[in-house]
mmCIF file of C-alpha atoms in Angstrom:
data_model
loop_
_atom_site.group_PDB
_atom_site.id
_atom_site.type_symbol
_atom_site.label_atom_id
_atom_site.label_comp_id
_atom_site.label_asym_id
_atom_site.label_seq_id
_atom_site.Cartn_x
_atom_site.Cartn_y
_atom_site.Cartn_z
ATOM 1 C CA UNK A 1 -116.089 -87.864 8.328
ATOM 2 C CA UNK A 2 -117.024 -84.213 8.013
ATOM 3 C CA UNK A 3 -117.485 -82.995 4.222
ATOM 4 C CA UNK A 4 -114.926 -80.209 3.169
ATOM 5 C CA UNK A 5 -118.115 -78.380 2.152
ATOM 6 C CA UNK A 6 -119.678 -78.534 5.543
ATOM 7 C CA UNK A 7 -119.975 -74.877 7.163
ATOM 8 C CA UNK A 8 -117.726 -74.955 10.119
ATOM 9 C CA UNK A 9 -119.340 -74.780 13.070
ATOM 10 C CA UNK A 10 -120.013 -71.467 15.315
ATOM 11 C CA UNK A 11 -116.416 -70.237 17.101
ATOM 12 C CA UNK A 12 -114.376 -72.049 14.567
ATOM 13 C CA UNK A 13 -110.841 -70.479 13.674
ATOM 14 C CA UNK A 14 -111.026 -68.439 10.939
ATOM 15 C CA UNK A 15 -108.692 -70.719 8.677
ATOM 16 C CA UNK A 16 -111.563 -72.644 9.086
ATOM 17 C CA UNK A 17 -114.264 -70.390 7.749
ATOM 18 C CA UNK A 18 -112.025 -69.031 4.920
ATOM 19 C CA UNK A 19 -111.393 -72.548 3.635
ATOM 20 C CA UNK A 20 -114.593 -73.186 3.629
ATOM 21 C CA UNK A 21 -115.009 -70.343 1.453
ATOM 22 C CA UNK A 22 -112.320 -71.123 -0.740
ATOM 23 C CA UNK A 23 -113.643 -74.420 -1.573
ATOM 24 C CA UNK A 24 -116.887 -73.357 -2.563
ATOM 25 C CA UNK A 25 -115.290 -70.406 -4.387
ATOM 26 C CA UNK A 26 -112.847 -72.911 -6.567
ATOM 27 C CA UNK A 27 -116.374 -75.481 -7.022
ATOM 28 C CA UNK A 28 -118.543 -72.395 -8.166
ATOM 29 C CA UNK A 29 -115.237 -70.756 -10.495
ATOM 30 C CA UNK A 30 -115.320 -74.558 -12.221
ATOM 31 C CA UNK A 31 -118.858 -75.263 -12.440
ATOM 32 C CA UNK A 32 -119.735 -72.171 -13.924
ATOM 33 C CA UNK A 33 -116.214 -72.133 -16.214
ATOM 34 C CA UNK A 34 -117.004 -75.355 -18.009
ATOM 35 C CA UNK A 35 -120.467 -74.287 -18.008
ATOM 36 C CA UNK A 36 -119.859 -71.013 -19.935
ATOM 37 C CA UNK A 37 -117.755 -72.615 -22.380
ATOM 38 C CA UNK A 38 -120.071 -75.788 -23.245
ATOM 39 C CA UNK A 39 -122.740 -73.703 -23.023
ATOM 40 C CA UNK A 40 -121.841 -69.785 -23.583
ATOM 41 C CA UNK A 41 -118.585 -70.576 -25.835
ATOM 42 C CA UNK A 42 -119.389 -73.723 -27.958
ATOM 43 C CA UNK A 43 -123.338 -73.501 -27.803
ATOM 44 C CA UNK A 44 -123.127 -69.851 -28.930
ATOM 45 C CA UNK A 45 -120.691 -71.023 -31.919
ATOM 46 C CA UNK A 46 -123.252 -73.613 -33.010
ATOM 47 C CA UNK A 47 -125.907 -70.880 -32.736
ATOM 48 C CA UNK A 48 -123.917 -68.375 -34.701
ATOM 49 C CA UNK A 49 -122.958 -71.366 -37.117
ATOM 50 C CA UNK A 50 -126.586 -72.185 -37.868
ATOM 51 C CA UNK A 51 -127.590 -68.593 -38.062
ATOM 52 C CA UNK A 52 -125.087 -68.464 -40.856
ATOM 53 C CA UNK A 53 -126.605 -71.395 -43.259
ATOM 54 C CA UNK A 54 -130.038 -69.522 -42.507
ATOM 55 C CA UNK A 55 -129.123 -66.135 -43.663
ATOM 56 C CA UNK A 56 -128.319 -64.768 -46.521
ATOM 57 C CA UNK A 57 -124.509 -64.920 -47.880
ATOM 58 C CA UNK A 58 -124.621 -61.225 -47.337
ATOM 59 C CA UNK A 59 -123.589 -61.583 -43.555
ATOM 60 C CA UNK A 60 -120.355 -63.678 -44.412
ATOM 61 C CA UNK A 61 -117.395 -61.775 -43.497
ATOM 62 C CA UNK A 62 -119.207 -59.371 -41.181
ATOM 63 C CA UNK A 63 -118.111 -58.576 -38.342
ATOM 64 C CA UNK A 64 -120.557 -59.810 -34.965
ATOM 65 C CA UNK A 65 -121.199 -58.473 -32.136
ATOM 66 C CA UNK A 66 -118.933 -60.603 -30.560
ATOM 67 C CA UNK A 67 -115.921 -59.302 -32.027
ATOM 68 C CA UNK A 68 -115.632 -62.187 -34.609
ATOM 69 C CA UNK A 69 -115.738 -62.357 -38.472
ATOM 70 C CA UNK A 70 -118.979 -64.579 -38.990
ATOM 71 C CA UNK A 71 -118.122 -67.744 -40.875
ATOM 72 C CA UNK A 72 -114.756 -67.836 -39.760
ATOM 73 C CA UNK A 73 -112.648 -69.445 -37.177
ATOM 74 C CA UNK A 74 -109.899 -67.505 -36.278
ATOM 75 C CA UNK A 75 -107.920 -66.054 -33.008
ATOM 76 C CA UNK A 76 -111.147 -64.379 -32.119
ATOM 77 C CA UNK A 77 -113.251 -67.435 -31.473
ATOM 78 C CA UNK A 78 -110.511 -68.949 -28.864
ATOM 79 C CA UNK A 79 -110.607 -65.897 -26.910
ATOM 80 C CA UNK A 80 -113.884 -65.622 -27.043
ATOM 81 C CA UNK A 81 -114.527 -69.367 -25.913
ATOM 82 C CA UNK A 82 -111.680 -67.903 -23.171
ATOM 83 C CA UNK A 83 -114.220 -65.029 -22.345
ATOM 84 C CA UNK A 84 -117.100 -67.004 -21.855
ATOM 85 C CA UNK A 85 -115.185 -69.543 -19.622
ATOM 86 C CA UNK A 86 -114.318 -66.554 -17.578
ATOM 87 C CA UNK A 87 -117.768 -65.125 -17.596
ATOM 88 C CA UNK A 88 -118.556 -68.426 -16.579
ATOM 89 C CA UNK A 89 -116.806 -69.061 -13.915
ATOM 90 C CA UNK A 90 -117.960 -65.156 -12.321
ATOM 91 C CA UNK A 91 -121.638 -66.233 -12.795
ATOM 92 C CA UNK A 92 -120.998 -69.794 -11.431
ATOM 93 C CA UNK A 93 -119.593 -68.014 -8.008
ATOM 94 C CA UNK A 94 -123.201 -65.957 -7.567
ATOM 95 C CA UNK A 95 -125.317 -68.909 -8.859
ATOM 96 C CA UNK A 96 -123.446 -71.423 -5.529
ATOM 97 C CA UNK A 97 -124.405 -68.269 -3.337
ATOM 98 C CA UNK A 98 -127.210 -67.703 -4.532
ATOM 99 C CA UNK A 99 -128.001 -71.959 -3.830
ATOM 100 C CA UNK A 100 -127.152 -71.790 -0.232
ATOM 101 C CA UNK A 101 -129.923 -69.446 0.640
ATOM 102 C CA UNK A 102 -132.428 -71.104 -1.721
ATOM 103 C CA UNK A 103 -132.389 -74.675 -1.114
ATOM 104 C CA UNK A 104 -134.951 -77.529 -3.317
ATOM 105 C CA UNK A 105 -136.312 -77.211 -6.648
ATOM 106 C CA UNK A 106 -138.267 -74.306 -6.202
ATOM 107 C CA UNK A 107 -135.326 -72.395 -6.096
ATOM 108 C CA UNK A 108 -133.220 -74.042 -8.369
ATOM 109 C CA UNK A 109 -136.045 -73.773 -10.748
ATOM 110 C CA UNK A 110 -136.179 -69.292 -9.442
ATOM 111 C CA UNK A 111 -131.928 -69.168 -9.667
ATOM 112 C CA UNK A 112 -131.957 -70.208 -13.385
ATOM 113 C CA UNK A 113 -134.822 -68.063 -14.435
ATOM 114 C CA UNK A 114 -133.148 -64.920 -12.924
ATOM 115 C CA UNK A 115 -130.032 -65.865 -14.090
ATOM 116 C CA UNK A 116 -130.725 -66.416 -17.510
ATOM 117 C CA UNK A 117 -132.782 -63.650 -18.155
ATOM 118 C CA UNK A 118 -130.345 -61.166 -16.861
ATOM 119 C CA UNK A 119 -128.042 -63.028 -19.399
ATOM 120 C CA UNK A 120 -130.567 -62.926 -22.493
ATOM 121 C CA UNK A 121 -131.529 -59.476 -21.530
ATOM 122 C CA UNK A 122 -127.616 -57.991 -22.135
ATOM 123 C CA UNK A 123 -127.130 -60.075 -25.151
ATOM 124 C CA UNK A 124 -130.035 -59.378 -26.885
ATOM 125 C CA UNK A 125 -130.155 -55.981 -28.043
ATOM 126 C CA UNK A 126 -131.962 -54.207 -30.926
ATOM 127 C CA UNK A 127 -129.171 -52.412 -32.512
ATOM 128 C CA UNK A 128 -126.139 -54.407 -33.750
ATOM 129 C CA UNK A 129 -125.451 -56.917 -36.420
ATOM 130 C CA UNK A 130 -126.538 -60.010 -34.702
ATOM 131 C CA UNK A 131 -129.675 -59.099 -34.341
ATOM 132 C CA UNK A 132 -130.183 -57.000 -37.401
ATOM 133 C CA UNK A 133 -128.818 -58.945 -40.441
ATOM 134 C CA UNK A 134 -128.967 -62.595 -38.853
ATOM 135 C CA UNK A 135 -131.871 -64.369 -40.041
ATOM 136 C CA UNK A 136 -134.767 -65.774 -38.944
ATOM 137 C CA UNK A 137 -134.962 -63.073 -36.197
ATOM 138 C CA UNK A 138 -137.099 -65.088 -34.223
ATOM 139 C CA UNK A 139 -134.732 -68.158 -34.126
ATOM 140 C CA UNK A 140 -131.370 -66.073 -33.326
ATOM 141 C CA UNK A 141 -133.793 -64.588 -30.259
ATOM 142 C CA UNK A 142 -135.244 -67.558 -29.400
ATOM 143 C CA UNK A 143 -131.272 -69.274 -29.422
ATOM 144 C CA UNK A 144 -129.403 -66.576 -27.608
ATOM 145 C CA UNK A 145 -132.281 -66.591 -24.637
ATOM 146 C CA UNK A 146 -132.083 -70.620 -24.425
ATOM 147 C CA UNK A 147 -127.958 -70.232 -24.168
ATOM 148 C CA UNK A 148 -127.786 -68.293 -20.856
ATOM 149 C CA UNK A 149 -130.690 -70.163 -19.465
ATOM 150 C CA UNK A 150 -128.988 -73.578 -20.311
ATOM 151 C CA UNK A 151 -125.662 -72.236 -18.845
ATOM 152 C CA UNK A 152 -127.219 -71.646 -15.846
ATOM 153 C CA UNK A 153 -129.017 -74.961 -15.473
ATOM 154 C CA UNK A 154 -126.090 -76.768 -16.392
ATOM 155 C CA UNK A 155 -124.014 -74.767 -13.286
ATOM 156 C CA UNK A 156 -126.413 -75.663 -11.175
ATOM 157 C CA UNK A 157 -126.755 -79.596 -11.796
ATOM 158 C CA UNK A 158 -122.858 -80.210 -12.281
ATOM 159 C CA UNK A 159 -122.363 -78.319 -8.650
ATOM 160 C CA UNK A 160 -125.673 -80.598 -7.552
ATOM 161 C CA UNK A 161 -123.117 -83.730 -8.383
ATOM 162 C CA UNK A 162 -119.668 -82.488 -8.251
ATOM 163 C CA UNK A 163 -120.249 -81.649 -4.134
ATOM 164 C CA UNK A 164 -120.127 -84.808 -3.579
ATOM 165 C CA UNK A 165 -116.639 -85.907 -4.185
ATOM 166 C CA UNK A 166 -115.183 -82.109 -4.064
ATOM 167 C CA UNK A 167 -112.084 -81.524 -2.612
ATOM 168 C CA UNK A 168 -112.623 -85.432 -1.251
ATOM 169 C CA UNK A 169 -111.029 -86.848 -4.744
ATOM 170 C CA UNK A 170 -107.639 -84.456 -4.976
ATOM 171 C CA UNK A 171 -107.577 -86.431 -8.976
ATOM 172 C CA UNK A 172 -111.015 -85.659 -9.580
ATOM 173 C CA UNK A 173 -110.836 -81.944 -8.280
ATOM 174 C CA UNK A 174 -107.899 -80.974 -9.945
ATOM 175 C CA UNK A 175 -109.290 -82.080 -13.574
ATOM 176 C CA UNK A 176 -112.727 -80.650 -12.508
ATOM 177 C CA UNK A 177 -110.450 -77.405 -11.986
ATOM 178 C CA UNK A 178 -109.409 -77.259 -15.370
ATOM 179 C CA UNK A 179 -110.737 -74.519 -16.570
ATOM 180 C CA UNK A 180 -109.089 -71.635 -13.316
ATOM 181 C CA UNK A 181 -105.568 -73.681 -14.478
ATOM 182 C CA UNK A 182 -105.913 -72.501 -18.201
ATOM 183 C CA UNK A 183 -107.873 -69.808 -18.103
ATOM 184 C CA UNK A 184 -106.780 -67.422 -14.733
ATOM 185 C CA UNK A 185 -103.633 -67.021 -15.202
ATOM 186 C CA UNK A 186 -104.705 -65.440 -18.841
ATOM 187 C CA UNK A 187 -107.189 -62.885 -17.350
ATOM 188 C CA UNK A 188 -105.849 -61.320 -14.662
ATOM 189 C CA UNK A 189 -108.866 -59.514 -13.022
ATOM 190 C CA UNK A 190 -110.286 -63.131 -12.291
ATOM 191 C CA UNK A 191 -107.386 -62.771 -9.767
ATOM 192 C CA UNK A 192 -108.270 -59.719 -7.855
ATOM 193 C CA UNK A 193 -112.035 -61.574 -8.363
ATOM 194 C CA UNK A 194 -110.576 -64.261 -6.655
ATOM 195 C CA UNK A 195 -108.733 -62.463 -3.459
ATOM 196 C CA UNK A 196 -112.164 -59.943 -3.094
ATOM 197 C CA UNK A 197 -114.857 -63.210 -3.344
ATOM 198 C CA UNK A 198 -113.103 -64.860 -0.621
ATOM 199 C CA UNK A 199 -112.330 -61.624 1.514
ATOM 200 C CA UNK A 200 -116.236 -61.304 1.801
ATOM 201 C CA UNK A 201 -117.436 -64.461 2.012
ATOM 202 C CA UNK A 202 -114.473 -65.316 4.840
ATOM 203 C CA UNK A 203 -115.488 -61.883 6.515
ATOM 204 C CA UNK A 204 -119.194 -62.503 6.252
ATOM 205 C CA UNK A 205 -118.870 -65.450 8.221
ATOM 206 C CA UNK A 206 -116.646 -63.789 11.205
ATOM 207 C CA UNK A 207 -119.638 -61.730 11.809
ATOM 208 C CA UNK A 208 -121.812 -63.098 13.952
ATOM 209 C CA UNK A 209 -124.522 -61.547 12.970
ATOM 210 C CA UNK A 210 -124.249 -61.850 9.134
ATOM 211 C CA UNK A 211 -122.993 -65.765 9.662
ATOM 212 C CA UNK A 212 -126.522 -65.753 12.002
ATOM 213 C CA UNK A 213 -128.357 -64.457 8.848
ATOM 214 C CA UNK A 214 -126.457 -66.711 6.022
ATOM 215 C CA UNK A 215 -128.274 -69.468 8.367
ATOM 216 C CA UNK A 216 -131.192 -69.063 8.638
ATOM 217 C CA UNK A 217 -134.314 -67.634 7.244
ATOM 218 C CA UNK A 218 -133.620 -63.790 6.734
ATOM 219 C CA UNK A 219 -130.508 -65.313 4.307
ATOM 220 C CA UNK A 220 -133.568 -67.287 2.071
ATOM 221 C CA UNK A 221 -135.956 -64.424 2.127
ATOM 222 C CA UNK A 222 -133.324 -61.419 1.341
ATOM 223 C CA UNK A 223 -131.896 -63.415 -1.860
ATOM 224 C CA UNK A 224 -135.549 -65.089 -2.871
ATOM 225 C CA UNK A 225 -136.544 -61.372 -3.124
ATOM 226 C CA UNK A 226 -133.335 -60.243 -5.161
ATOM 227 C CA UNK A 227 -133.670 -63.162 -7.457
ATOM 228 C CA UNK A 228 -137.036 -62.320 -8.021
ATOM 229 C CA UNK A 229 -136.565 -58.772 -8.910
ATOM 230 C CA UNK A 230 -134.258 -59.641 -11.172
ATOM 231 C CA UNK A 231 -136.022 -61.976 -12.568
ATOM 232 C CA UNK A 232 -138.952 -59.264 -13.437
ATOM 233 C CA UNK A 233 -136.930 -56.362 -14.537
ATOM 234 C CA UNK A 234 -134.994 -58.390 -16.908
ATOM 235 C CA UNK A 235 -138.236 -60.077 -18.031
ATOM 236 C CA UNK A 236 -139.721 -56.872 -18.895
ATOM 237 C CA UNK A 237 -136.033 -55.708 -20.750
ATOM 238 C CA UNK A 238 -135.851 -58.579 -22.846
ATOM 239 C CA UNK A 239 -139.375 -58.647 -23.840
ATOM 240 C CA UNK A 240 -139.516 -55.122 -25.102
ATOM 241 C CA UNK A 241 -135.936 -56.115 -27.005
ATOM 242 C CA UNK A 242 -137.421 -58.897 -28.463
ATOM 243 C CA UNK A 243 -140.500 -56.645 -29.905
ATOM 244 C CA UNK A 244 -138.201 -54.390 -30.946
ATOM 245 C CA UNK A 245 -136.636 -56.623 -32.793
ATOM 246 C CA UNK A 246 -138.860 -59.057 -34.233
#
């Protein structure tokens, strides 16, 4: 039996390709959702939780960067679990692309780097409470570069494992789903994210010469090369932040 995840072959019908699409589309939206809110939404509560205890009583009451009063739980912190889901879930989408052109641990290993330095490198920033007040400087930098990074790890391995039963296990899918139930119909530009993600990737594949490229080497060198840029101009962003800062 043919996985659901298998690339249709050359000259299929293009229901074909688009499903294909739209089940790696739904795998990378719920990978990446639970992913930002274990790891972007709760991890960064427990980071901004233990920042509290090891700053002064000053910072109680502020106002974050975030949006949320620090040491409280309020409104704020759901929808900003919510935002991180959806973050997630965008992120999750690139990191599954991203994977099919860079296959083995080499490029697992190249993904998350890029990835979570891009991340670190918009959260941390010199101005702003978080990293002003917050205290020890080191340890909120040190935190908030480890989130991202672990965020996209984790997308990476539960995709790894989930791909093997996606879409195969309708119970198992649907739960694994969670996340687009609760969360989509609550921010509506993941829908237009939704109907443009699977216009490309559906088109992309209808062209023979950009399906000829997703397959074969030119796909692994062109995003290699990306990821590696990216890797080295966030680098060198979040390093000068971090001096700044510290």
């Amino acid at each position: 039996m043919t996985s659901p995840l298998a690339l249709p072959p050359t000259g299929a019908e293009a229901a074909e390709d688009f499903a294909f699409v739209w089940r790696w589309l739904l795998l990378g939206m719920a990978t990446g959702g639970w992913a930002g809110f274990l790891v972007g939404g709760v991890g960064g509560r427990i980071a901004m939780f233990v920042l509290r205890l090891t700053s002064t009583d000053s910072v109680r009451g502020t106002q974050s960067d975030d949006g949320f009063t620090i040491g409280q739980l309020s409104g704020a912190t759901v929808f900003l679990l919510a935002v991180t889901t959806v973050l997630g879930m965008v992120v999750g989408v690139a990191l599954v692309c991203a994977r099919s052109q860079m296959p083995g641990s080499a490029g697992a290993v190249l993904i998350v780097l890029a990835a979570g330095t891009l991340g670190a490198s918009q959260i941390i920033k010199p101005n702003g409470v978080d990293f002003t007040r917050l205290a020890p400087l080191p340890l909120a930098c040190a935190m908030f570069t480890r989130i991202p990074l672990g965020g996209a790890a984790l997308t990476l391995w539960i995709t790894a494992r989930w791909s093997v039963w996606w879409w195969q296990n309708p119970r198992r899918t649907v739960l694994a789903a969670l996340p687009l139930v609760l969360v989509v119909p609550t921010f509506f530009v993941s829908i237009p994210f939704i109907v443009v993600s699977l216009a490309i990737g559906g088109m992309a594949l209808r062209v023979g010469r950009l399906r000829q490229a997703l397959t074969n080497r030119i796909g692994t060198i062109v995003v290699t090369m990306l990821a590696g840029a990216i890797l080295v101009a966030a680098s060198v962003a979040l390093v000068s932040d971090i001096a700044e800062i510290v």
